[in-house]
Tab-separated table of C-alpha atoms in Angstrom:
chain	number	residue	atom	x	y	z
A	1	MET	CA	16.833	2.680	-15.125
A	2	ASN	CA	17.080	1.321	-18.660
A	3	ALA	CA	14.017	-0.922	-18.903
A	4	PHE	CA	15.374	-2.752	-21.956
A	5	SER	CA	18.959	-3.394	-20.883
A	6	ASN	CA	20.191	-6.835	-21.915
A	7	THR	CA	23.519	-6.774	-20.085
A	8	PRO	CA	24.078	-9.483	-17.451
A	9	ILE	CA	23.582	-8.398	-13.838
A	10	VAL	CA	24.711	-9.535	-10.399
A	11	ALA	CA	23.732	-8.543	-6.859
A	12	ILE	CA	23.682	-9.665	-3.260
A	13	ALA	CA	20.086	-10.841	-2.829
A	14	THR	CA	19.987	-10.966	0.974
A	15	PRO	CA	19.826	-8.013	3.410
A	16	PRO	CA	23.063	-6.402	4.636
A	17	GLY	CA	24.495	-7.748	7.877
A	18	ARG	CA	25.456	-11.089	9.348
A	19	GLY	CA	23.332	-14.184	8.874
A	20	ALA	CA	23.531	-17.926	8.550
A	21	VAL	CA	23.080	-17.799	4.768
A	22	GLY	CA	23.683	-15.117	2.167
A	23	ILE	CA	22.855	-15.252	-1.547
A	24	VAL	CA	24.560	-13.760	-4.581
A	25	ARG	CA	22.427	-13.861	-7.718
A	26	VAL	CA	23.472	-13.582	-11.378
A	27	SER	CA	21.143	-13.215	-14.379
A	28	GLY	CA	22.055	-13.032	-18.066
A	29	LYS	CA	22.522	-14.973	-21.267
A	30	ALA	CA	25.001	-17.845	-21.681
A	31	ILE	CA	26.467	-17.732	-18.170
A	32	GLY	CA	28.042	-21.191	-18.431
A	33	PRO	CA	31.646	-19.881	-18.577
A	34	LEU	CA	31.048	-17.774	-15.459
A	35	ILE	CA	29.680	-20.825	-13.630
A	36	ARG	CA	32.825	-22.806	-14.471
A	37	ALA	CA	35.049	-19.946	-13.329
A	38	LEU	CA	33.280	-19.666	-9.971
A	39	CYS	CA	32.438	-23.321	-9.299
A	40	GLY	CA	35.176	-25.130	-11.218
A	41	ARG	CA	32.613	-27.274	-13.052
A	42	ASP	CA	29.307	-27.260	-14.912
A	43	LEU	CA	26.113	-27.516	-12.883
A	44	LYS	CA	23.046	-29.650	-13.452
A	45	PRO	CA	19.949	-27.495	-14.019
A	46	ARG	CA	17.716	-26.936	-10.968
A	47	GLU	CA	19.852	-29.144	-8.727
A	48	ALA	CA	21.594	-27.815	-5.615
A	49	THR	CA	25.307	-28.673	-5.611
A	50	TYR	CA	27.587	-28.296	-2.594
A	51	LEU	CA	31.042	-27.130	-3.662
A	52	PRO	CA	33.745	-24.502	-3.062
A	53	PHE	CA	33.429	-21.060	-4.640
A	54	VAL	CA	36.916	-20.333	-5.918
A	55	ASP	CA	38.936	-17.189	-6.594
A	56	ALA	CA	41.182	-16.561	-9.612
A	57	ALA	CA	43.948	-18.651	-8.060
A	58	GLY	CA	41.647	-21.586	-7.450
A	59	GLU	CA	41.533	-21.034	-3.696
A	60	ALA	CA	38.200	-21.432	-1.934
A	61	ILE	CA	36.435	-18.205	-0.897
A	62	ASP	CA	33.750	-20.241	0.864
A	63	HIS	CA	31.853	-23.512	0.554
A	64	GLY	CA	28.138	-23.480	-0.178
A	65	LEU	CA	25.303	-24.412	-2.529
A	66	ALA	CA	25.176	-23.418	-6.185
A	67	LEU	CA	21.972	-23.554	-8.223
A	68	TYR	CA	21.662	-23.031	-11.970
A	69	PHE	CA	18.339	-22.216	-13.655
A	70	PRO	CA	18.665	-22.165	-17.455
A	71	ALA	CA	16.435	-19.868	-19.505
A	72	PRO	CA	13.525	-19.608	-19.888
A	73	HIS	CA	12.661	-21.619	-16.742
A	74	SER	CA	13.952	-19.138	-14.195
A	75	PHE	CA	12.706	-16.163	-12.195
A	76	THR	CA	13.925	-13.601	-14.751
A	77	GLY	CA	13.461	-15.743	-17.859
A	78	GLU	CA	17.236	-15.589	-18.426
A	79	ASP	CA	19.972	-17.931	-17.214
A	80	VAL	CA	20.188	-17.502	-13.433
A	81	LEU	CA	22.906	-18.575	-11.006
A	82	GLU	CA	22.447	-18.437	-7.234
A	83	LEU	CA	25.368	-18.866	-4.866
A	84	GLN	CA	24.324	-19.628	-1.285
A	85	ALA	CA	27.211	-19.067	1.111
A	86	HIS	CA	27.705	-18.089	4.738
A	87	GLY	CA	25.957	-14.795	5.298
A	88	GLY	CA	28.800	-12.600	6.552
A	89	PRO	CA	29.154	-9.228	4.794
A	90	VAL	CA	32.827	-9.869	3.925
A	91	VAL	CA	32.015	-13.218	2.309
A	92	MET	CA	29.197	-11.662	0.302
A	93	GLN	CA	31.388	-8.830	-0.934
A	94	LEU	CA	34.177	-11.263	-1.857
A	95	LEU	CA	31.739	-13.381	-3.908
A	96	LEU	CA	30.296	-10.299	-5.594
A	97	ALA	CA	33.777	-9.022	-6.459
A	98	ARG	CA	34.773	-12.478	-7.731
A	99	CYS	CA	31.721	-12.578	-10.043
A	100	LEU	CA	32.650	-9.196	-11.525
A	101	GLU	CA	36.314	-10.213	-11.843
A	102	ALA	CA	35.596	-13.557	-13.521
A	103	ALA	CA	33.086	-11.936	-15.879
A	104	GLN	CA	35.804	-9.853	-17.533
A	105	ALA	CA	36.882	-12.974	-19.403
A	106	SER	CA	33.808	-15.222	-19.222
A	107	LEU	CA	30.779	-12.878	-19.248
A	108	PRO	CA	31.661	-9.395	-20.573
A	109	GLY	CA	29.386	-6.565	-19.499
A	110	LEU	CA	28.359	-8.044	-16.137
A	111	ARG	CA	27.436	-5.209	-13.758
A	112	VAL	CA	25.831	-4.747	-10.370
A	113	ALA	CA	22.033	-4.755	-10.667
A	114	GLN	CA	19.930	-1.691	-9.981
A	115	PRO	CA	17.049	-1.833	-7.447
A	116	GLY	CA	14.292	-4.129	-8.673
A	117	GLU	CA	16.077	-5.071	-11.867
A	118	PHE	CA	15.716	-8.841	-11.427
A	119	THR	CA	11.946	-8.502	-11.002
A	120	GLN	CA	11.806	-5.983	-13.834
A	121	ARG	CA	13.411	-8.512	-16.169
A	122	ALA	CA	10.886	-11.112	-15.058
A	123	PHE	CA	8.154	-8.660	-16.096
A	124	LEU	CA	9.805	-7.764	-19.418
A	125	ASN	CA	10.318	-11.462	-20.198
A	126	ASP	CA	6.637	-12.237	-19.533
A	127	LYS	CA	7.295	-14.285	-16.413
A	128	MET	CA	4.754	-12.118	-14.558
A	129	ASP	CA	2.646	-9.049	-15.222
A	130	LEU	CA	3.151	-5.660	-13.584
A	131	ALA	CA	0.621	-6.207	-10.800
A	132	GLN	CA	2.355	-9.468	-9.874
A	133	ALA	CA	5.764	-7.779	-10.001
A	134	GLU	CA	4.564	-5.106	-7.586
A	135	ALA	CA	3.257	-7.845	-5.313
A	136	VAL	CA	6.831	-9.145	-4.955
A	137	ALA	CA	7.854	-5.895	-3.245
A	138	ASP	CA	4.594	-5.782	-1.296
A	139	LEU	CA	5.203	-9.278	0.069
A	140	ILE	CA	8.672	-8.272	1.232
A	141	ASP	CA	7.384	-5.047	2.810
A	142	ALA	CA	4.228	-6.537	4.361
A	143	SER	CA	3.797	-5.288	7.932
A	144	THR	CA	0.961	-7.640	8.923
A	145	GLU	CA	0.014	-11.267	8.313
A	146	ALA	CA	-3.097	-10.186	6.400
A	147	ALA	CA	-0.982	-7.948	4.133
A	148	ALA	CA	1.444	-10.810	3.473
A	149	ARG	CA	-1.397	-13.172	2.563
A	150	GLY	CA	-2.934	-10.520	0.323
A	151	ALA	CA	0.400	-9.971	-1.431
A	152	THR	CA	0.725	-13.727	-1.973
A	153	ARG	CA	-2.699	-13.772	-3.633
A	154	SER	CA	-1.701	-10.920	-5.929
A	155	LEU	CA	1.598	-12.600	-6.727
A	156	SER	CA	-0.243	-15.792	-7.663
A	157	GLY	CA	-2.289	-13.766	-10.160
A	158	GLU	CA	-5.706	-13.479	-8.465
A	159	PHE	CA	-5.889	-9.712	-8.932
A	160	SER	CA	-4.604	-9.971	-12.507
A	161	LYS	CA	-7.300	-12.527	-13.342
A	162	GLU	CA	-9.958	-10.056	-12.192
A	163	VAL	CA	-8.449	-7.340	-14.377
A	164	HIS	CA	-8.137	-9.647	-17.395
A	165	SER	CA	-11.771	-10.731	-17.015
A	166	LEU	CA	-12.876	-7.090	-17.055
A	167	ARG	CA	-10.673	-6.396	-20.057
A	168	ASP	CA	-12.046	-9.338	-22.025
A	169	ALA	CA	-15.630	-8.197	-21.403
A	170	LEU	CA	-14.651	-4.676	-22.425
A	171	ILE	CA	-12.986	-5.883	-25.616
A	172	HIS	CA	-16.136	-7.808	-26.569
A	173	LEU	CA	-18.226	-4.687	-26.058
A	174	ARG	CA	-15.783	-2.617	-28.082
A	175	MET	CA	-16.033	-5.153	-30.897
A	176	LEU	CA	-19.796	-4.651	-31.086
A	177	VAL	CA	-19.479	-0.871	-31.173
A	178	GLU	CA	-16.723	-0.974	-33.801
A	179	ALA	CA	-18.835	-3.316	-35.935
A	180	THR	CA	-21.716	-0.855	-35.799
A	181	LEU	CA	-19.382	1.966	-36.826
A	182	ASP	CA	-17.973	-0.074	-39.702
A	183	PHE	CA	-21.395	-1.077	-41.104
A	184	PRO	CA	-23.785	1.828	-40.408
A	185	GLU	CA	-25.953	0.984	-43.406
A	186	GLU	CA	-26.952	-2.393	-42.026
A	187	GLU	CA	-30.563	-2.583	-40.919
A	188	ILE	CA	-29.725	-4.835	-37.986
A	189	ASP	CA	-28.994	-2.841	-34.868
A	190	PHE	CA	-25.936	-4.674	-33.622
A	191	LEU	CA	-25.899	-2.955	-30.252
A	192	GLN	CA	-29.535	-3.543	-29.387
A	193	LYS	CA	-29.579	-7.123	-30.618
A	194	ALA	CA	-26.388	-7.972	-28.727
A	195	ASP	CA	-27.732	-6.318	-25.564
A	196	ALA	CA	-24.840	-3.833	-25.440
A	197	ALA	CA	-26.597	-1.876	-22.684
A	198	GLY	CA	-26.939	-5.024	-20.595
A	199	GLN	CA	-23.311	-5.961	-21.199
A	200	LEU	CA	-22.172	-2.514	-20.119
A	201	SER	CA	-24.347	-2.663	-17.003
A	202	ARG	CA	-22.950	-6.047	-16.011
A	203	LEU	CA	-19.439	-4.789	-16.689
A	204	GLN	CA	-20.009	-1.830	-14.380
A	205	ALA	CA	-21.404	-4.103	-11.661
A	206	THR	CA	-18.373	-6.392	-11.877
A	207	LEU	CA	-16.065	-3.397	-11.836
A	208	ALA	CA	-17.730	-2.110	-8.666
A	209	ARG	CA	-17.043	-5.424	-6.915
A	210	VAL	CA	-13.401	-5.398	-8.036
A	211	MET	CA	-13.033	-1.783	-6.903
A	212	GLN	CA	-14.371	-2.668	-3.467
A	213	ARG	CA	-11.881	-5.508	-3.053
A	214	THR	CA	-9.077	-3.375	-4.453
A	215	SER	CA	-9.758	-0.594	-1.962
A	216	GLN	CA	-9.581	-3.185	0.814
A	217	GLY	CA	-6.273	-4.426	-0.586
A	218	ALA	CA	-4.865	-0.898	-0.758
A	219	LEU	CA	-5.890	-0.384	2.865
A	220	LEU	CA	-4.035	-3.567	3.828
A	221	ARG	CA	-0.912	-2.297	2.087
A	222	GLU	CA	-0.948	1.374	3.003
A	223	GLY	CA	-2.854	1.375	6.298
A	224	ILE	CA	-4.191	4.681	7.600
A	225	LYS	CA	-2.547	7.600	9.367
A	226	VAL	CA	-4.376	8.311	12.635
A	227	VAL	CA	-3.516	11.492	14.549
A	228	ILE	CA	-4.371	11.890	18.244
A	229	ALA	CA	-5.182	15.551	18.910
A	230	GLY	CA	-6.487	17.550	21.830
A	231	GLN	CA	-5.592	19.901	24.649
A	232	PRO	CA	-2.643	19.224	26.969
A	233	ASN	CA	-3.198	16.552	29.618
A	234	ALA	CA	-6.239	15.094	27.836
A	235	GLY	CA	-4.486	11.710	27.861
A	236	LYS	CA	-3.143	11.581	24.296
A	237	SER	CA	0.123	9.893	25.234
A	238	SER	CA	-1.712	7.463	27.511
A	239	LEU	CA	-4.012	6.552	24.619
A	240	LEU	CA	-1.046	5.957	22.295
A	241	ASN	CA	0.562	3.710	24.906
A	242	ALA	CA	-2.706	1.847	25.476
A	243	LEU	CA	-3.270	1.225	21.760
A	244	ALA	CA	0.346	0.193	21.198
A	245	GLY	CA	0.524	-1.938	24.337
A	246	ALA	CA	3.853	-0.346	25.264
A	247	GLU	CA	5.193	2.717	27.078
A	248	LEU	CA	6.205	4.700	24.014
A	249	ALA	CA	5.330	8.213	25.101
A	250	ILE	CA	6.151	9.968	28.375
A	251	VAL	CA	3.095	10.463	30.582
A	252	THR	CA	3.169	13.084	33.366
A	253	PRO	CA	0.646	15.463	34.983
A	254	ILE	CA	2.699	18.377	33.600
A	255	ALA	CA	0.994	20.136	30.682
A	256	GLY	CA	3.022	20.241	27.497
A	257	THR	CA	5.080	17.097	28.155
A	258	THR	CA	4.829	16.036	24.480
A	259	ARG	CA	6.784	18.541	22.390
A	260	ASP	CA	7.077	16.572	19.174
A	261	LYS	CA	5.158	13.788	17.485
A	262	VAL	CA	5.543	10.195	18.639
A	263	GLN	CA	4.554	7.557	16.078
A	264	GLN	CA	3.838	3.844	16.295
A	265	THR	CA	2.336	1.405	13.795
A	266	ILE	CA	-0.150	-1.061	15.213
A	267	GLN	CA	-2.519	-3.488	13.523
A	268	ILE	CA	-6.201	-4.098	14.008
A	269	ASP	CA	-7.620	-7.141	12.209
A	270	GLY	CA	-4.500	-7.108	10.037
A	271	VAL	CA	-4.913	-3.469	8.967
A	272	PRO	CA	-1.858	-1.278	9.709
A	273	LEU	CA	-2.676	1.898	11.638
A	274	HIS	CA	0.040	4.519	11.924
A	275	ILE	CA	-0.849	6.226	15.219
A	276	ILE	CA	0.699	9.650	15.885
A	277	ASP	CA	0.644	11.363	19.273
A	278	THR	CA	1.011	15.155	18.980
A	279	ALA	CA	1.692	18.121	21.209
A	280	GLY	CA	-1.260	19.500	23.166
A	281	LEU	CA	-3.160	22.211	21.311
A	282	ARG	CA	-3.160	25.482	23.239
A	283	HIS	CA	-1.719	29.013	23.191
A	284	SER	CA	1.886	28.935	24.386
A	285	GLU	CA	4.796	31.383	24.652
A	286	ASP	CA	7.346	28.567	24.898
A	287	GLU	CA	9.228	28.507	21.577
A	288	VAL	CA	9.856	24.749	21.628
A	289	GLU	CA	6.243	23.975	22.483
A	290	LYS	CA	5.027	26.374	19.781
A	291	ILE	CA	7.005	24.424	17.189
A	292	GLY	CA	5.481	21.193	18.478
A	293	ILE	CA	1.975	22.657	18.250
A	294	GLU	CA	2.598	23.819	14.661
A	295	ARG	CA	3.752	20.324	13.769
A	296	ALA	CA	0.649	18.913	15.428
A	297	TRP	CA	-1.596	20.972	13.144
A	298	THR	CA	0.444	19.882	10.133
A	299	GLU	CA	-0.077	16.235	11.096
A	300	ILE	CA	-3.806	16.859	11.572
A	301	GLU	CA	-4.062	18.402	8.098
A	302	ASN	CA	-2.383	15.342	6.546
A	303	ALA	CA	-4.231	12.699	8.570
A	304	ASP	CA	-6.506	9.975	7.243
A	305	ALA	CA	-8.447	10.083	10.539
A	306	VAL	CA	-8.297	12.233	13.688
A	307	LEU	CA	-8.945	11.126	17.255
A	308	PHE	CA	-10.044	14.348	18.989
A	309	LEU	CA	-9.409	13.576	22.646
A	310	HIS	CA	-11.479	15.329	25.353
A	311	ASP	CA	-10.873	15.300	29.127
A	312	LEU	CA	-14.157	14.403	30.828
A	313	THR	CA	-12.852	15.490	34.230
A	314	ARG	CA	-12.432	19.031	32.988
A	315	TRP	CA	-15.473	19.053	30.693
A	316	ILE	CA	-17.734	17.903	33.554
A	317	ASN	CA	-16.362	19.692	36.606
A	318	THR	CA	-19.222	20.411	39.036
A	319	ASN	CA	-16.837	21.405	41.831
A	320	HIS	CA	-15.179	24.137	39.791
A	321	PRO	CA	-17.607	25.299	37.072
A	322	GLU	CA	-15.195	28.020	35.954
A	323	VAL	CA	-12.692	25.311	34.956
A	324	ALA	CA	-15.318	23.562	32.835
A	325	ILE	CA	-16.361	26.860	31.208
A	326	LYS	CA	-12.765	27.738	30.290
A	327	TYR	CA	-12.042	24.209	29.053
A	328	ARG	CA	-15.177	24.098	26.885
A	329	ALA	CA	-14.366	27.503	25.380
A	330	ASP	CA	-10.883	26.299	24.411
A	331	GLU	CA	-12.405	23.089	23.028
A	332	ALA	CA	-14.767	25.127	20.849
A	333	VAL	CA	-11.817	26.889	19.201
A	334	ILE	CA	-10.079	23.580	18.476
A	335	THR	CA	-13.334	22.005	17.273
A	336	SER	CA	-13.853	24.842	14.811
A	337	ALA	CA	-10.336	24.416	13.430
A	338	ILE	CA	-10.592	20.636	13.119
A	339	ALA	CA	-14.053	20.935	11.538
A	340	LYS	CA	-12.391	22.426	8.462
A	341	LEU	CA	-11.042	18.943	7.796
A	342	ALA	CA	-14.573	17.807	6.912
A	343	ALA	CA	-14.142	19.502	3.544
A	344	LYS	CA	-11.287	17.082	2.894
A	345	ASN	CA	-13.391	14.060	3.901
A	346	VAL	CA	-11.142	13.368	6.880
A	347	PRO	CA	-13.163	11.525	9.548
A	348	VAL	CA	-12.981	12.889	13.095
A	349	ILE	CA	-13.789	10.687	16.092
A	350	ASP	CA	-14.588	12.430	19.373
A	351	VAL	CA	-12.976	10.410	22.171
A	352	TRP	CA	-14.017	11.246	25.740
A	353	ASN	CA	-11.230	10.122	28.042
A	354	LYS	CA	-10.822	9.598	31.816
A	355	ALA	CA	-14.231	7.964	32.259
A	356	ASP	CA	-12.729	6.097	35.225
A	357	ALA	CA	-12.379	9.391	37.130
A	358	ILE	CA	-16.056	10.426	37.032
A	359	ASP	CA	-19.363	8.865	38.020
A	360	ALA	CA	-20.420	6.141	35.582
A	361	ASP	CA	-24.006	7.436	35.307
A	362	ILE	CA	-22.782	10.949	34.508
A	363	ALA	CA	-20.421	9.564	31.854
A	364	ALA	CA	-23.250	7.556	30.294
A	365	GLN	CA	-25.559	10.597	30.244
A	366	HIS	CA	-22.842	12.681	28.618
A	367	GLN	CA	-22.203	9.982	26.000
A	368	SER	CA	-25.917	9.913	25.160
A	369	ARG	CA	-26.153	13.714	24.809
A	370	ALA	CA	-22.944	13.907	22.777
A	371	SER	CA	-24.041	11.158	20.390
A	372	ALA	CA	-27.384	12.906	19.811
A	373	SER	CA	-25.901	16.329	19.146
A	374	GLN	CA	-22.745	15.483	17.184
A	375	THR	CA	-22.287	14.118	13.686
A	376	ASN	CA	-18.877	12.633	14.537
A	377	PRO	CA	-18.658	9.186	16.146
A	378	GLN	CA	-18.552	9.501	19.958
A	379	ILE	CA	-16.529	7.049	22.076
A	380	THR	CA	-16.079	7.147	25.859
A	381	ILE	CA	-12.896	5.498	27.141
A	382	SER	CA	-10.443	5.192	29.968
A	383	ALA	CA	-6.966	5.094	28.447
A	384	LYS	CA	-5.605	4.362	31.920
A	385	GLN	CA	-7.770	1.272	32.496
A	386	GLY	CA	-8.335	0.247	28.868
A	387	ALA	CA	-12.116	0.606	28.990
A	388	GLY	CA	-13.722	1.446	25.638
A	389	LEU	CA	-10.615	0.692	23.566
A	390	ASP	CA	-12.260	-2.203	21.725
A	391	ALA	CA	-15.094	0.095	20.642
A	392	LEU	CA	-12.526	2.672	19.539
A	393	ARG	CA	-10.616	0.105	17.477
A	394	LYS	CA	-13.842	-1.033	15.820
A	395	THR	CA	-14.803	2.555	15.008
A	396	LEU	CA	-11.372	3.241	13.525
A	397	LEU	CA	-11.782	0.319	11.120
A	398	GLN	CA	-15.267	1.518	10.200
A	399	VAL	CA	-14.157	5.050	9.322
A	400	ALA	CA	-11.254	3.580	7.346
A	401	GLY	CA	-13.712	1.571	5.237
A	402	TRP	CA	-12.438	-1.853	6.304
A	403	GLN	CA	-14.779	-4.824	6.207
A	404	PRO	CA	-13.497	-7.455	8.657
A	405	ALA	CA	-15.515	-10.230	7.007
A	406	ALA	CA	-13.838	-9.692	3.627
A	407	GLU	CA	-12.489	-12.963	2.240
A	408	GLY	CA	-9.705	-13.490	-0.251
A	409	VAL	CA	-8.566	-9.849	-0.310
A	410	TYR	CA	-5.538	-9.340	-2.523
A	411	ILE	CA	-2.979	-6.615	-1.985
A	412	ALA	CA	-3.332	-3.516	-4.156
A	413	ARG	CA	-1.721	-0.122	-4.584
A	414	GLU	CA	-3.093	3.363	-4.799
A	415	ARG	CA	-2.283	3.476	-8.525
A	416	HIS	CA	-4.524	0.416	-9.016
A	417	VAL	CA	-7.354	2.146	-7.162
A	418	GLN	CA	-6.929	5.304	-9.242
A	419	ALA	CA	-6.808	3.330	-12.495
A	420	LEU	CA	-10.063	1.525	-11.650
A	421	ARG	CA	-11.704	4.837	-10.762
A	422	GLN	CA	-10.734	6.156	-14.192
A	423	VAL	CA	-12.161	3.022	-15.786
A	424	SER	CA	-15.410	3.598	-13.878
A	425	ALA	CA	-15.558	7.228	-15.033
A	426	HIS	CA	-15.067	6.207	-18.686
A	427	LEU	CA	-17.754	3.532	-18.411
A	428	GLU	CA	-20.175	6.084	-16.929
A	429	MET	CA	-19.522	8.352	-19.923
A	430	ALA	CA	-19.979	5.398	-22.263
A	431	ASP	CA	-23.271	4.548	-20.576
A	432	ALA	CA	-24.463	8.136	-21.057
A	433	GLN	CA	-23.591	7.993	-24.752
A	434	LEU	CA	-25.347	4.655	-25.147
A	435	LYS	CA	-28.541	5.960	-23.517
A	436	ALA	CA	-28.573	9.274	-25.371
A	437	LYS	CA	-31.301	9.741	-27.987
A	438	SER	CA	-28.764	10.827	-30.566
A	439	GLN	CA	-26.078	8.243	-30.000
A	440	ALA	CA	-22.528	9.381	-30.776
A	441	LEU	CA	-21.019	5.962	-31.374
A	442	ASP	CA	-17.566	7.365	-32.081
A	443	LEU	CA	-17.524	8.960	-28.614
A	444	LEU	CA	-18.847	5.726	-27.110
A	445	ALA	CA	-16.043	3.788	-28.808
A	446	GLU	CA	-13.454	6.268	-27.550
A	447	GLU	CA	-14.627	6.003	-23.924
A	448	LEU	CA	-14.435	2.224	-24.116
A	449	ARG	CA	-10.945	2.428	-25.611
A	450	LEU	CA	-9.744	4.718	-22.838
A	451	ALA	CA	-11.280	2.401	-20.236
A	452	GLN	CA	-9.374	-0.546	-21.717
A	453	ASN	CA	-6.107	1.412	-21.660
A	454	ASP	CA	-6.577	2.214	-17.970
A	455	LEU	CA	-7.246	-1.456	-17.218
A	456	SER	CA	-4.200	-2.542	-19.194
A	457	ALA	CA	-2.020	-0.084	-17.277
A	458	ILE	CA	-2.636	-2.113	-14.105
A	459	THR	CA	-1.038	-5.265	-15.515
A	460	GLY	CA	1.536	-3.405	-17.613
A	461	GLU	CA	0.138	-4.138	-21.064
A	462	PHE	CA	-0.252	-0.403	-21.676
A	463	THR	CA	2.317	1.361	-19.485
A	464	SER	CA	4.891	4.105	-20.032
A	465	ASP	CA	8.584	3.391	-19.472
A	466	ASP	CA	8.677	6.262	-16.968
A	467	LEU	CA	6.113	4.511	-14.770
A	468	LEU	CA	8.109	1.281	-14.920
A	469	GLY	CA	11.208	3.148	-13.783
A	470	VAL	CA	9.374	4.625	-10.800
A	471	ILE	CA	7.840	1.304	-9.765
A	472	PHE	CA	10.967	-0.844	-9.916
A	473	SER	CA	13.303	1.786	-8.448
A	474	LYS	CA	11.467	1.332	-5.120
A	475	PHE	CA	12.470	-2.341	-4.912
A	476	CYS	CA	15.478	-3.526	-2.950
A	477	ILE	CA	18.714	-4.378	-4.763
A	478	GLY	CA	18.905	-8.070	-5.648
A	479	LYS	CA	15.133	-8.457	-6.117
């Protein structure tokens, strides 16, 4: 995508398919002649006008509303025309083709917009910063009400204000350091007198608060990938169905029913959780089941959290101790393999299922012993009856790092989180230089400069064209 293209663009701005209303949007400079060709007249700025949209012969393609937004008071900062017609795909394509046809004489160079190009032009024309532009796509893609509200806050500039406040404080601190470098012969210690150490400490404290809210916003946007793992017939599919509130996975007493992953996105307190049911983990000679088991381990390796499901009826089997011994031995092998995930900081929750099928006192005693001997969270449930699911949902949010009482969370992306982490690392290095006995002020100044660049990358004030291309290419066409 050419980030600095000035050619006029046009696109269908509504999703493909049939609907009551469809929109064709045009953006460019001096689009008055195109408006007259399509609408047969000039339009009053920012006033909806009902009229026919005409073809080259003057025949009506459709009747609808036309709106004209002259530059710079428009979404893109350029002249913008929106044609609102009936939302059939044929009508939309006819209007799009008519715009391109009429432009040959009235608006040379008009072309179909690339994904995200309207929003990109709004960013390039200073109608919004990069964080706000990303929030446009996040609002469209929001999968929960909380995510939509968070995206609206980011779009309104709440996140950007936080970043700008940090940047302004950082610039002031840089000014003090640069002044000290420029006038080393002065007797007055600029840094000490201006409380540079205190300013840096307060800046780090503010950054920590912004990072906490940003991580919450990223969680709202991305959600977490939760994999249900365990031996066959432990109740994995039943747990998926119980969490989703729908019969998504087949449940039978036959071991190995699930051969491939089954995925469903649910929400808990507005946080999206992508729950994946996997094939039962065991040794198998069945080629199809073996493939499913391999895929299960792949999902486990890439999970954000793992629900390790145990069958209490087989773990505690007083009638057939040999069954319990065999089951526990197989569990130990799986536990050892899953434990390797700890090195990747992937939380594992031990979930003890089928509590409805054993004595309640025995289940409680087992829960107590398991909680005392294991470092992983321990939850006892009945996927069949729904008992313990609320505790499981609460634990999932805890391991994800979500704080349900968080107020005013704005949506954020992983790149924002990474940028703030880099800022934090640079400020830690700056703090070390400031506290060192032999201060290296040039190194201190450089760390502060790098921190400012990382902050500016969030809002697009210091961003490569390649990054812009990646960001806007993920938008839908017409936005």
